[in-house]
Tab-separated table of C-alpha atoms and ligand atoms in Angstrom:
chain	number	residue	atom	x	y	z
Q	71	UNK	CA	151.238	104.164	86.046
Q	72	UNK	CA	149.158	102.889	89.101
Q	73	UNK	CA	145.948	102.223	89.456
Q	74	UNK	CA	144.583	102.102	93.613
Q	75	UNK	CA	141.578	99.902	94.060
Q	76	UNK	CA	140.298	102.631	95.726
Q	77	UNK	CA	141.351	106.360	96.170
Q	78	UNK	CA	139.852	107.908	98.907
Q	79	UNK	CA	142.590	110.631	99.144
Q	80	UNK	CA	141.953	112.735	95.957
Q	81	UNK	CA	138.043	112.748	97.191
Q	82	UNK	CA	139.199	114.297	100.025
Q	83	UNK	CA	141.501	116.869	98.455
Q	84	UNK	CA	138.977	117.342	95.837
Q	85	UNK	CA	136.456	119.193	99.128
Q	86	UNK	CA	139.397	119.332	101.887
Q	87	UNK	CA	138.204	122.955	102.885
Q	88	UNK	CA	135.049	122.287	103.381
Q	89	UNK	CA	135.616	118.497	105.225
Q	90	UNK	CA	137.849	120.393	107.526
Q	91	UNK	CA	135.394	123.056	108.181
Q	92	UNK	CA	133.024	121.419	109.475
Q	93	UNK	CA	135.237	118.746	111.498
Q	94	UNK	CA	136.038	122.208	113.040
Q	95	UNK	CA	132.678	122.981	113.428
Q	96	UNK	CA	131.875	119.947	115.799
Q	97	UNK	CA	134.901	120.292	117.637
Q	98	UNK	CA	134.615	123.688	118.510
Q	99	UNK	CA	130.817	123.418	119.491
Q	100	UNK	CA	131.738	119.479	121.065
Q	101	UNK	CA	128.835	117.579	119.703
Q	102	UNK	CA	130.799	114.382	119.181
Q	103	UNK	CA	127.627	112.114	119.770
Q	104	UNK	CA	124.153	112.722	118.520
Q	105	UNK	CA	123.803	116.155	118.365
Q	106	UNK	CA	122.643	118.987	115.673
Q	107	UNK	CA	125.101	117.732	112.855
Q	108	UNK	CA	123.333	113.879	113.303
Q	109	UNK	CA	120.088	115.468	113.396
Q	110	UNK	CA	120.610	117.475	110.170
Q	111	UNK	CA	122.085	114.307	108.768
Q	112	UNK	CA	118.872	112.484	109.451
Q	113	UNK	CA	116.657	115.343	107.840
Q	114	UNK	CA	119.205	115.914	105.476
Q	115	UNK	CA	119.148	112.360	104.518
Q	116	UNK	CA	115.752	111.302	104.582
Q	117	UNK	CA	114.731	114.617	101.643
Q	118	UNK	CA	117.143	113.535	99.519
Q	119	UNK	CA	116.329	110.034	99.556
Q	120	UNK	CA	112.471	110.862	99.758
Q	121	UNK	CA	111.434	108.491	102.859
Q	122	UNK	CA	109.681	109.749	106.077
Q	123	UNK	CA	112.299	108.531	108.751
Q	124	UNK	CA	116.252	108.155	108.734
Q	125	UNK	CA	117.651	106.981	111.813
Q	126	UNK	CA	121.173	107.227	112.048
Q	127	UNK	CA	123.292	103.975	114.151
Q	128	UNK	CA	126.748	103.191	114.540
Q	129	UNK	CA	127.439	100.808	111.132
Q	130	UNK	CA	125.756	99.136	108.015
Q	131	UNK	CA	125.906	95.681	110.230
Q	132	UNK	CA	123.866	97.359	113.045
Q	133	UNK	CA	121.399	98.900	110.783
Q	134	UNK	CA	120.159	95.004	109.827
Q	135	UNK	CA	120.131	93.946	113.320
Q	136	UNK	CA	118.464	96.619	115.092
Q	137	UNK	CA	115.674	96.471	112.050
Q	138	UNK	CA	115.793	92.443	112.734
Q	139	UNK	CA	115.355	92.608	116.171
Q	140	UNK	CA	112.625	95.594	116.132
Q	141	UNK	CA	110.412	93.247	113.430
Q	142	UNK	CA	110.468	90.857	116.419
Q	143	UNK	CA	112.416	88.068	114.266
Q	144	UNK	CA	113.948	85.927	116.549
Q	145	UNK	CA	114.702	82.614	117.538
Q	146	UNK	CA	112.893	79.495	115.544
Q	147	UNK	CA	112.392	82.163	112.916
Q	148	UNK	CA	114.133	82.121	109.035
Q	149	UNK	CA	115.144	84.702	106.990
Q	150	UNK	CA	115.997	84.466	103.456
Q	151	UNK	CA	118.859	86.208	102.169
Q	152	UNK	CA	121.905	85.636	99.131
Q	153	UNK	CA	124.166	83.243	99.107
Q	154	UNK	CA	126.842	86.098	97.466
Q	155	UNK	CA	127.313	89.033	99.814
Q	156	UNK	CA	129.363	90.346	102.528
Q	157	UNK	CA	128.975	88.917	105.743
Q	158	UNK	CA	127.175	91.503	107.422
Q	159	UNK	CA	123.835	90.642	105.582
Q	160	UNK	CA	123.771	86.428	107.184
Q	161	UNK	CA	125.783	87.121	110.741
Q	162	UNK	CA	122.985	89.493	111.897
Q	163	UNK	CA	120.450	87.382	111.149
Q	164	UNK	CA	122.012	84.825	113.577
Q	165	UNK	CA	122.365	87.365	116.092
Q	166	UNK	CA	118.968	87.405	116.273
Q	167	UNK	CA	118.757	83.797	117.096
Q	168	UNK	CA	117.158	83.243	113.347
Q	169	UNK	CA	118.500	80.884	110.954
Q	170	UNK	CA	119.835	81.966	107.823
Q	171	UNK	CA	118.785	80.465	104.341
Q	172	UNK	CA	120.584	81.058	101.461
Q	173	UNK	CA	119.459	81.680	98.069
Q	174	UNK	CA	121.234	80.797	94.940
Q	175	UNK	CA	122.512	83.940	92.391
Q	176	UNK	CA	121.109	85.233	89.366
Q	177	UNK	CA	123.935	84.488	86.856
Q	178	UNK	CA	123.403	87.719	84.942
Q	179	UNK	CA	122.939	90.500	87.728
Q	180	UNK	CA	124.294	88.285	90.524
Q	181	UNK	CA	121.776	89.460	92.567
Q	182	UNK	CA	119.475	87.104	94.546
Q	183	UNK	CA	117.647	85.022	92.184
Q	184	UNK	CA	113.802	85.729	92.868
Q	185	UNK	CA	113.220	82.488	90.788
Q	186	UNK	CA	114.274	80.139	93.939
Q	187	UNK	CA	112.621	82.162	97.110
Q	188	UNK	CA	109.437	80.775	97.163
Q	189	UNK	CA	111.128	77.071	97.028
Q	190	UNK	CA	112.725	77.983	100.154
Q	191	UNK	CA	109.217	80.001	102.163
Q	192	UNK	CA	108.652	78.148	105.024
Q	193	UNK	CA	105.868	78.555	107.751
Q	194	UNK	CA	109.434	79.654	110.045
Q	195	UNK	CA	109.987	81.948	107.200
Q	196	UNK	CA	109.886	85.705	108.718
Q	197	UNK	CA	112.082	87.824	106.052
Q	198	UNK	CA	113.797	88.315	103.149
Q	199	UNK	CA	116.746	90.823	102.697
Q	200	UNK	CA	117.857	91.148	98.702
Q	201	UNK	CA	121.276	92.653	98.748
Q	202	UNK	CA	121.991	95.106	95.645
Q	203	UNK	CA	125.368	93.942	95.348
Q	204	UNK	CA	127.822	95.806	93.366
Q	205	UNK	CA	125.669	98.584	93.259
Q	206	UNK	CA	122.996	96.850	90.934
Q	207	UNK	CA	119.460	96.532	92.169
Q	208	UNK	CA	118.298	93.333	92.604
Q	209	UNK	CA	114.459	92.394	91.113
Q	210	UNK	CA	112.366	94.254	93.071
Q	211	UNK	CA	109.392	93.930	91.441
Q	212	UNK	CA	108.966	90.487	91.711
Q	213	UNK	CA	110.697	90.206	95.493
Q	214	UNK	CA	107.906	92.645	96.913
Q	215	UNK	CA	105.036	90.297	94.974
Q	216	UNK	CA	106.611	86.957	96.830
Q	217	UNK	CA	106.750	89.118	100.356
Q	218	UNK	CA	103.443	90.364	99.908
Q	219	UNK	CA	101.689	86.820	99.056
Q	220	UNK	CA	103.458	84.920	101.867
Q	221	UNK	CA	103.169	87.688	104.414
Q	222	UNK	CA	107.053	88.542	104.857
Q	223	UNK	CA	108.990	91.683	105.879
Q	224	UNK	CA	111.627	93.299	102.746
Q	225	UNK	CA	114.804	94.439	104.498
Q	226	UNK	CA	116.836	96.066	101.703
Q	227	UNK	CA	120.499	95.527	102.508
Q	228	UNK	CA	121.794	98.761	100.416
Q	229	UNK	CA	125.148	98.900	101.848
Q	230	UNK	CA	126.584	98.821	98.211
Q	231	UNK	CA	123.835	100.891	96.376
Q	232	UNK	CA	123.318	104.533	97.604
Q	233	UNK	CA	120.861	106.187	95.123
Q	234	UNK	CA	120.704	103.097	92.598
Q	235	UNK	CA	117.130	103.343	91.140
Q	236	UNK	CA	114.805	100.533	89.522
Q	237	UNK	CA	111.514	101.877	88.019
Q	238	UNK	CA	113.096	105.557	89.229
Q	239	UNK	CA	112.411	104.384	92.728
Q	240	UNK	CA	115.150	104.295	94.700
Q	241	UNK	CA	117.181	101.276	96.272
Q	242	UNK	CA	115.883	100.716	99.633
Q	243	UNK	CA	112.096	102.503	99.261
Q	244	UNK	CA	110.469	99.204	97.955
Q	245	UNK	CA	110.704	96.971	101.146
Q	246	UNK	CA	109.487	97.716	104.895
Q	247	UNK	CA	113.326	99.221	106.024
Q	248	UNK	CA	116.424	100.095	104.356
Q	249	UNK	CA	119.744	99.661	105.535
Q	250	UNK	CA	122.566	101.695	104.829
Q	251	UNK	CA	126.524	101.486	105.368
Q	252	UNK	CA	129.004	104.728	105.079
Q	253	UNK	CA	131.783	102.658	105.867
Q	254	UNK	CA	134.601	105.450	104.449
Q	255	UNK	CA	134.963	102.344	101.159
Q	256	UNK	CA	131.466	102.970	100.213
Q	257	UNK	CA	129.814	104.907	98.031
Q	258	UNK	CA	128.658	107.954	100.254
Q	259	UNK	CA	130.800	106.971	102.985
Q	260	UNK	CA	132.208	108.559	106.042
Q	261	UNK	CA	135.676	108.935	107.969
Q	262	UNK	CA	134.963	105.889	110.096
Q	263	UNK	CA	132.060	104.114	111.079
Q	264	UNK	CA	128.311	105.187	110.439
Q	265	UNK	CA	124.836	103.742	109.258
Q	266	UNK	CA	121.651	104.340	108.728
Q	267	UNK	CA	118.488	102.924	108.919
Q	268	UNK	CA	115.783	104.393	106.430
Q	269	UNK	CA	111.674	103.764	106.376
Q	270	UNK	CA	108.040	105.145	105.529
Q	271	UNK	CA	106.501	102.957	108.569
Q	272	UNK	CA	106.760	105.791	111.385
Q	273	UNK	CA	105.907	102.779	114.197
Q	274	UNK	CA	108.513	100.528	113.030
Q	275	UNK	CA	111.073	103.899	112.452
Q	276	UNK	CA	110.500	104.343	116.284
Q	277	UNK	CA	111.128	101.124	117.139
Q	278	UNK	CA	114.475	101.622	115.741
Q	279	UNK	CA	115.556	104.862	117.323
Q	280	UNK	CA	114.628	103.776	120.810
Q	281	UNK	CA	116.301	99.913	120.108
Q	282	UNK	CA	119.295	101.995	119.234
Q	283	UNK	CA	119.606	104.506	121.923
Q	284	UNK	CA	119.633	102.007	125.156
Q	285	UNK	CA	115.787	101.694	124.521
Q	286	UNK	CA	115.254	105.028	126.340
Q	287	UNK	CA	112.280	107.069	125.659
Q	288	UNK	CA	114.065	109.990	126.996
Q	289	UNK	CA	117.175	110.589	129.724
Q	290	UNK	CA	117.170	107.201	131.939
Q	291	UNK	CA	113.576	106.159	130.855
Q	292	UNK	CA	114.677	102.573	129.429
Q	293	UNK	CA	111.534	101.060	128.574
Q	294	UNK	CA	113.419	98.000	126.912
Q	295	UNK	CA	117.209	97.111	126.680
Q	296	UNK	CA	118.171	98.476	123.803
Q	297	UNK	CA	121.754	98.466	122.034
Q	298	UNK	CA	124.133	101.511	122.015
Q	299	UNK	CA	124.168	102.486	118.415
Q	300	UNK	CA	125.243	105.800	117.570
Q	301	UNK	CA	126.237	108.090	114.516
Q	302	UNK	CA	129.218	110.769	115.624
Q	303	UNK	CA	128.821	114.543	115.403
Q	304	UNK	CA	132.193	113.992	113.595
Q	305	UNK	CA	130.539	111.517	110.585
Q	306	UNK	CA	127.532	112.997	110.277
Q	307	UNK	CA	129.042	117.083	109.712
Q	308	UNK	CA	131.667	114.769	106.987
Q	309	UNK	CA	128.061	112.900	105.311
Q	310	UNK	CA	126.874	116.404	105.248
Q	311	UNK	CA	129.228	117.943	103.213
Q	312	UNK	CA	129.401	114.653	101.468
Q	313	UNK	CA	125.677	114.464	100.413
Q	314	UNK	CA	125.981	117.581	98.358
Q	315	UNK	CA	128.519	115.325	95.904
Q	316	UNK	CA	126.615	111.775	95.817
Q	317	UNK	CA	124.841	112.460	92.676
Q	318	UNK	CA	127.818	113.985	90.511
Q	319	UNK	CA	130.189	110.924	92.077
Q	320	UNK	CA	127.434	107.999	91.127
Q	321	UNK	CA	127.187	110.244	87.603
Q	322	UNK	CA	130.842	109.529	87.570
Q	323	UNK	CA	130.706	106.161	88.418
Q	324	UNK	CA	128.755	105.164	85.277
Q	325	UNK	CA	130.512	106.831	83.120
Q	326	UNK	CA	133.648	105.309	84.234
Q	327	UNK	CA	131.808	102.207	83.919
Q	328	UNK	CA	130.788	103.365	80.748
Q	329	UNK	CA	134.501	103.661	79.724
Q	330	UNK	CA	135.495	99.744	81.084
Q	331	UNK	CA	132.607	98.196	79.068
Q	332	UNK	CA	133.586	100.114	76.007
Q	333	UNK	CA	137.156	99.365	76.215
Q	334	UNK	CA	137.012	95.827	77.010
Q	335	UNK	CA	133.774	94.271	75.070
Q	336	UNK	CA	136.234	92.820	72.504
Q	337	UNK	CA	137.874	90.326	74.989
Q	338	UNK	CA	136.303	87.181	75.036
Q	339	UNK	CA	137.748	85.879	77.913
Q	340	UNK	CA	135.912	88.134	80.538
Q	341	UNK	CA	132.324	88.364	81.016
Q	342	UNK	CA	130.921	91.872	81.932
Q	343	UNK	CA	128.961	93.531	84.042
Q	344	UNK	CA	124.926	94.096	82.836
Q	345	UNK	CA	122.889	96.877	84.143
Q	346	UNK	CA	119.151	95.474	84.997
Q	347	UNK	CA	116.719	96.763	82.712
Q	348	UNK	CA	114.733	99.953	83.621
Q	349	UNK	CA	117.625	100.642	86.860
Q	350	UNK	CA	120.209	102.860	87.611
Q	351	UNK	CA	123.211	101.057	88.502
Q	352	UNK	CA	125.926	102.784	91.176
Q	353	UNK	CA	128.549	101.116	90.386
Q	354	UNK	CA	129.926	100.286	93.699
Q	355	UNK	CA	131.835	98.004	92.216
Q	356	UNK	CA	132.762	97.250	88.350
Q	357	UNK	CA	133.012	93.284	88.831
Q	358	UNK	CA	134.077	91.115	85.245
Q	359	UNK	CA	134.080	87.497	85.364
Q	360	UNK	CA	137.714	86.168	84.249
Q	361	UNK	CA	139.186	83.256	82.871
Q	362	UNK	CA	141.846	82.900	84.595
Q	363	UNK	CA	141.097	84.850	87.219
Q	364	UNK	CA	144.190	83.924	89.748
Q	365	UNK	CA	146.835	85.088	86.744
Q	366	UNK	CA	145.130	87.849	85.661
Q	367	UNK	CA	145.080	89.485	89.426
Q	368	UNK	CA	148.668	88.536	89.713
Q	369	UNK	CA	149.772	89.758	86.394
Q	370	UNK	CA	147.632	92.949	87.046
Q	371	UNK	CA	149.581	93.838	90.067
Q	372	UNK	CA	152.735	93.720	88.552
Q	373	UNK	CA	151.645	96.424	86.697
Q	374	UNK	CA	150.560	98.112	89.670
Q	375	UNK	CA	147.035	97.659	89.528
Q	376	UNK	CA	144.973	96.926	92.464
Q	377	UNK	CA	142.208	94.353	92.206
Q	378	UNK	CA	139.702	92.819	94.437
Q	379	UNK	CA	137.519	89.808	95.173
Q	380	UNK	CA	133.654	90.123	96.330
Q	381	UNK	CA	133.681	87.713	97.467
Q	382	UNK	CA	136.351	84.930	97.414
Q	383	UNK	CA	133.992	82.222	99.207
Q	384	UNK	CA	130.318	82.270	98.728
Q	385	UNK	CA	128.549	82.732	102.867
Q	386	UNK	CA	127.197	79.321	102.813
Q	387	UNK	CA	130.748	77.994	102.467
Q	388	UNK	CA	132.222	79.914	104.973
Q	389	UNK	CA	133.779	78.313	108.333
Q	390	UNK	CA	131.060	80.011	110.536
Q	391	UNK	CA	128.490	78.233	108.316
Q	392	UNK	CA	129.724	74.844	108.876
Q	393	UNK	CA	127.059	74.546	111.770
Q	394	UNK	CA	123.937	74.578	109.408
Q	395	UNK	CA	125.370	72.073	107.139
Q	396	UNK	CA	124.362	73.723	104.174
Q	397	UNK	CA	124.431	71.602	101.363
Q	398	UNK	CA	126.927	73.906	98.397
Q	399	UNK	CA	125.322	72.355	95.738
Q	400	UNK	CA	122.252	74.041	95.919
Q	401	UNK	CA	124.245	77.332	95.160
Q	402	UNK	CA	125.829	76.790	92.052
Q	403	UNK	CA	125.846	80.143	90.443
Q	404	UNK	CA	127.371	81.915	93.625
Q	405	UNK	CA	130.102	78.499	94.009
Q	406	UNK	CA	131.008	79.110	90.487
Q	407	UNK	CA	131.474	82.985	90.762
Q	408	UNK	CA	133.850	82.995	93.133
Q	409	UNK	CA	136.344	81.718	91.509
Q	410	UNK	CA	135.801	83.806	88.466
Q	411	UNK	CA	135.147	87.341	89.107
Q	412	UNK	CA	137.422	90.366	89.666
Q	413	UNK	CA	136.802	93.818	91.131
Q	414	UNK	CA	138.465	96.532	89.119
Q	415	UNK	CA	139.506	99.757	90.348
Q	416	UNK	CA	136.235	101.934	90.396
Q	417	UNK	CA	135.723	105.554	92.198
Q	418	UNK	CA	134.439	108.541	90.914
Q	419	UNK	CA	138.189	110.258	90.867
Q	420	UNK	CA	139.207	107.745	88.367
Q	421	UNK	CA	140.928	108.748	85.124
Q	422	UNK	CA	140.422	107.885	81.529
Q	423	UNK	CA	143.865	107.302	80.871
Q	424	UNK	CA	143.690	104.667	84.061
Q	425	UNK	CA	140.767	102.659	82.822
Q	426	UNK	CA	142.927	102.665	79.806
Q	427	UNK	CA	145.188	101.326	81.071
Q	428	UNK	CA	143.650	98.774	83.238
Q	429	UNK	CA	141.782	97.960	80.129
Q	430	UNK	CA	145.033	97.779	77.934
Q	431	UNK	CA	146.798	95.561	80.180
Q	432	UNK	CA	143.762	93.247	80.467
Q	433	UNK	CA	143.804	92.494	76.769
Q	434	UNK	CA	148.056	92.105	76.699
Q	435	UNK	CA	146.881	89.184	79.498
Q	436	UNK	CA	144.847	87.493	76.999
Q	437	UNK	CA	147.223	87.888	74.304
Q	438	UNK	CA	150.153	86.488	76.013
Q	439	UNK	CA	148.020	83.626	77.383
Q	440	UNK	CA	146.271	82.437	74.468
P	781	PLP	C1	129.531	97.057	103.980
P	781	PLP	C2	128.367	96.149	103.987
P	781	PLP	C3	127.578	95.944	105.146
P	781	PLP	C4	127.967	96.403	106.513
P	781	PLP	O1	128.354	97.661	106.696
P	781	PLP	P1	129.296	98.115	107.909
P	781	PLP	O2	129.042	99.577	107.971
P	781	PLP	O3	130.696	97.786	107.519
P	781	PLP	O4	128.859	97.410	109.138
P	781	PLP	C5	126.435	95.191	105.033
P	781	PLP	N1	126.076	94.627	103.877
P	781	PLP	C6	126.803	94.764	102.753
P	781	PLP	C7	126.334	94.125	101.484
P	781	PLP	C8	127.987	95.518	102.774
P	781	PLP	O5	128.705	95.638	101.647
C-alpha cells in the first residue's frame, strides 16, 4: 500500500467536470484578473463565512501584510505572534518594519499560549496574530479580553483553519481581520496561488482593497502606493466550485481524524492530538508527538508512507531570526516540539484501510523498538 501525505489528485477527479468547466468558462470569456468569477468569489465567500467584506489578494502571506500595513503598524511598532508556525505569520510583520515577538506554545493545543501575552505587552506593542495551527483554534476567548484591555488589533492568521469554529463562531470572525491562504495544500485551496482577506470593519475592509490594487480608487487614481495583489479569474472560478465541497471535506477530515485517534490511543509512545473544548477542529493537519520521531519517519517511509514536519525549527530559531537575538529558552514548549511531532497523512479522500494502515505500522514501530 501507499499512503501520499497529501492527495490532491483524487480531489480533483472526484469534481474534474465541473473544475474544467469553469476553467473553460474564464478562458473563453478572458477574465484572467479580477473580474466576475473574483467578484462572485468575494460574495460567495463572505455568505458562507458570515462577515461583511472578503477581499480577495494574491496569497495567505499578502493577506497579513496588506492588513499590517493598512492598521498603520510600522516601524518602532511590536506585534505578538507564536513561536510555532509557518513563516508567513513573523516575515510579514518585519516587512512592515515591526519587530516580531514570539510567544511560547500551549503544550496541549500547541496553539499560542494566552497565559504569556500580557508578559510580553509593551507600550511598542501594536498587535497580536494567534495562528490556529493544525486546524485547531487557538483561545479566543481569552486573546480578544487581553486585546481589548491593552488596546491591540486581533489579526487571525487562519491559513490552516477554514471553517474551524470555537463557541460556533467561526475561525477568523473574533479579531479585527482574518487572513486566509488557498495555497492548492490547504484546506479549501486553489490551483496556485490565492488569499483572502476577511472583516466586519467596512473602513479597515477598504483600506485593504485599495492597498491591494496599486492604491487606486478607480483606473489611474492612485491615492497611495499600494501593492499589486491580485486573485486570478482562473482561482477564483476553481474556489467556486470548490466552496460547494468545504463542509463535506472538513466533515471528512474529522472523521478521519476520528479513525487515527481510535486506532492509535493504545500506543504509549505517541502523544495525540486534543480538540479544544467547545471548537470544531479542521484538521489541517493530524500532528502526534513521537518518541522517536527521526526512526519512526524513516521506518514509515519504507513502507511507503509519507510524513511531514510542522515545523522542524521553531521561528525564533530560525537563521533569519538570528538578528533579534532571541533568547530560545523562553520558548520551551515550541523548542521541545520540534523534535517530537509528526504530520500524518490527512485529506478528506483518505481511506479507512490507509489510516489502518498507517496506524498498524505505527504500532509494529513500537513493537520492534521496545
Ligand atoms: C500557508 C500559510 C500562510 C501563507 O500562505 P501563502 O498563501 O502560502 O502565502 C500563512 N500562515 C500560515 C500559518 C500558513 O500555514
Amino acid at each position: 500500500m501507499n499512503v501520499p501525505f497529501v492527495d490532491l489528485k483524487t480531489q480533483y477527479n472526484s469534481i474534474k467536470p465541473e473544475i474544467d468547466l469553469a476553467i473553460k468558462n474564464v478562458i473563453s470569456k478572458t477574465s484572467f484578473i479580477g473580474g466576475e468569477h473574483v467578484e462572485l468569489f468575494e460574495n460567495n465567500f463572505s455568505k458562507k463565512y458570515g462577515v461583511n467584506n472578503c477581499i480577495s489578494c494574491a496569497n495567505g502571506t499578502d493577506a497579513l501584510y496588506i492588513t499590517m500595513k493598512m492598521l498603520g503598524i510600522g516601524p518602532g511598532d511590536e506585534v505578538v505572534t507564536v513561536a510555532n508556525s509557518w513563516i508567513s505569520s513573523s516575515e510579514t510583520i518585519s516587512q512592515t518594519g515591526a519587530k516580531p515577538i514570539f510567544i511560547d506554545c500551549d503544550s496541549q493545543y500547541y496553539t499560542i499560549d494566552e497565559k504569556l501575552i500580557e508578559s510580553k505587552i509593551t507600550k511598542n506593542t501594536k498587535a497580536i496574530i494567534p495562528v490556529h495551527l493544525y486546524g485547531q483554534m487557538a483561545n479566543m476567548s481569552e486573546i480578544s479580553k487581553i486585546a481589548t484591555d491593552n488596546n491591540l488589533f486581533v489579526i487571525e492568521d487562519c491559513a490552516q483553519s477554514h471553517f474551524s469554529k470555537l463557541n460556533n463562531i467561526n475561525a477568523g470572525l473574533f479579531g479585527d481581520v482574518g487572513t486566509f491562504s488557498f495555497y492548492p495544500g490547504k484546506n479549501l485551496g486553489a490551483y496556485g496561488d490565492a488569499g483572502a482577506i476577511i472583516s466586519n470593519n467596512d473602513e479597515y475592509s477598504k483600506r485593504f482593497r485599495l492597498y491591494s490594487k496599486h492604491g487606486a480608487i478607480k483606473k489611474h487614481e492612485h491615492v497611495i502606493e499600494g501593492v499589486n495583489s491580485r486573485m486570478d479569474g482562473i482561482q477564483a472560478a476553481i474556489l467556486n466550485v470548490k466552496l460547494n465541497y468545504i463542509e463535506d471535506w472538513t466533515l471528512k477530515r474529522n472523521l478521519n481524524a476520528d479513525m487515527y485517534l481510535n486506532s492509535l490511543n493504545v500506543v504509549k509512545e505517541i502523544v495525540l492530538p486534543k480538540i479544544r473544548a467547545n471548537s470544531t477542529h479542521s484538521f489541517h493537519l493530524f500532528v502526534i508527538q513521537a518518541e522517536k520521531r527521526d526512526e519512526l519517519k524513516v521506518f514509515l517511509k519504507n513502507k511507503n508512507i509519507e510524513t511531514a514536519i510542522h515545523y522542524p525549527k521553531a521561528l525564533p530559531a530560525l537563521e533569519a531570526y538570528k538578528k533579534y537575538n532571541y533568547n530560545l529558552d523562553e520558548f520551551p514548549v515550541a523548542m521541545s516540539l520540534s523534535s517530537k511531532i509528526l504530520s500524518l497523512p490527512m485529506y478528506p479522500e483518505l481511506q479507512e484501510n490507509q489510516i489502518n494502515y498507517v496506524s498498524e505500522s505505527i504500532r509494529e514501530f513500537y513493537n520492534q523498538n521496545n
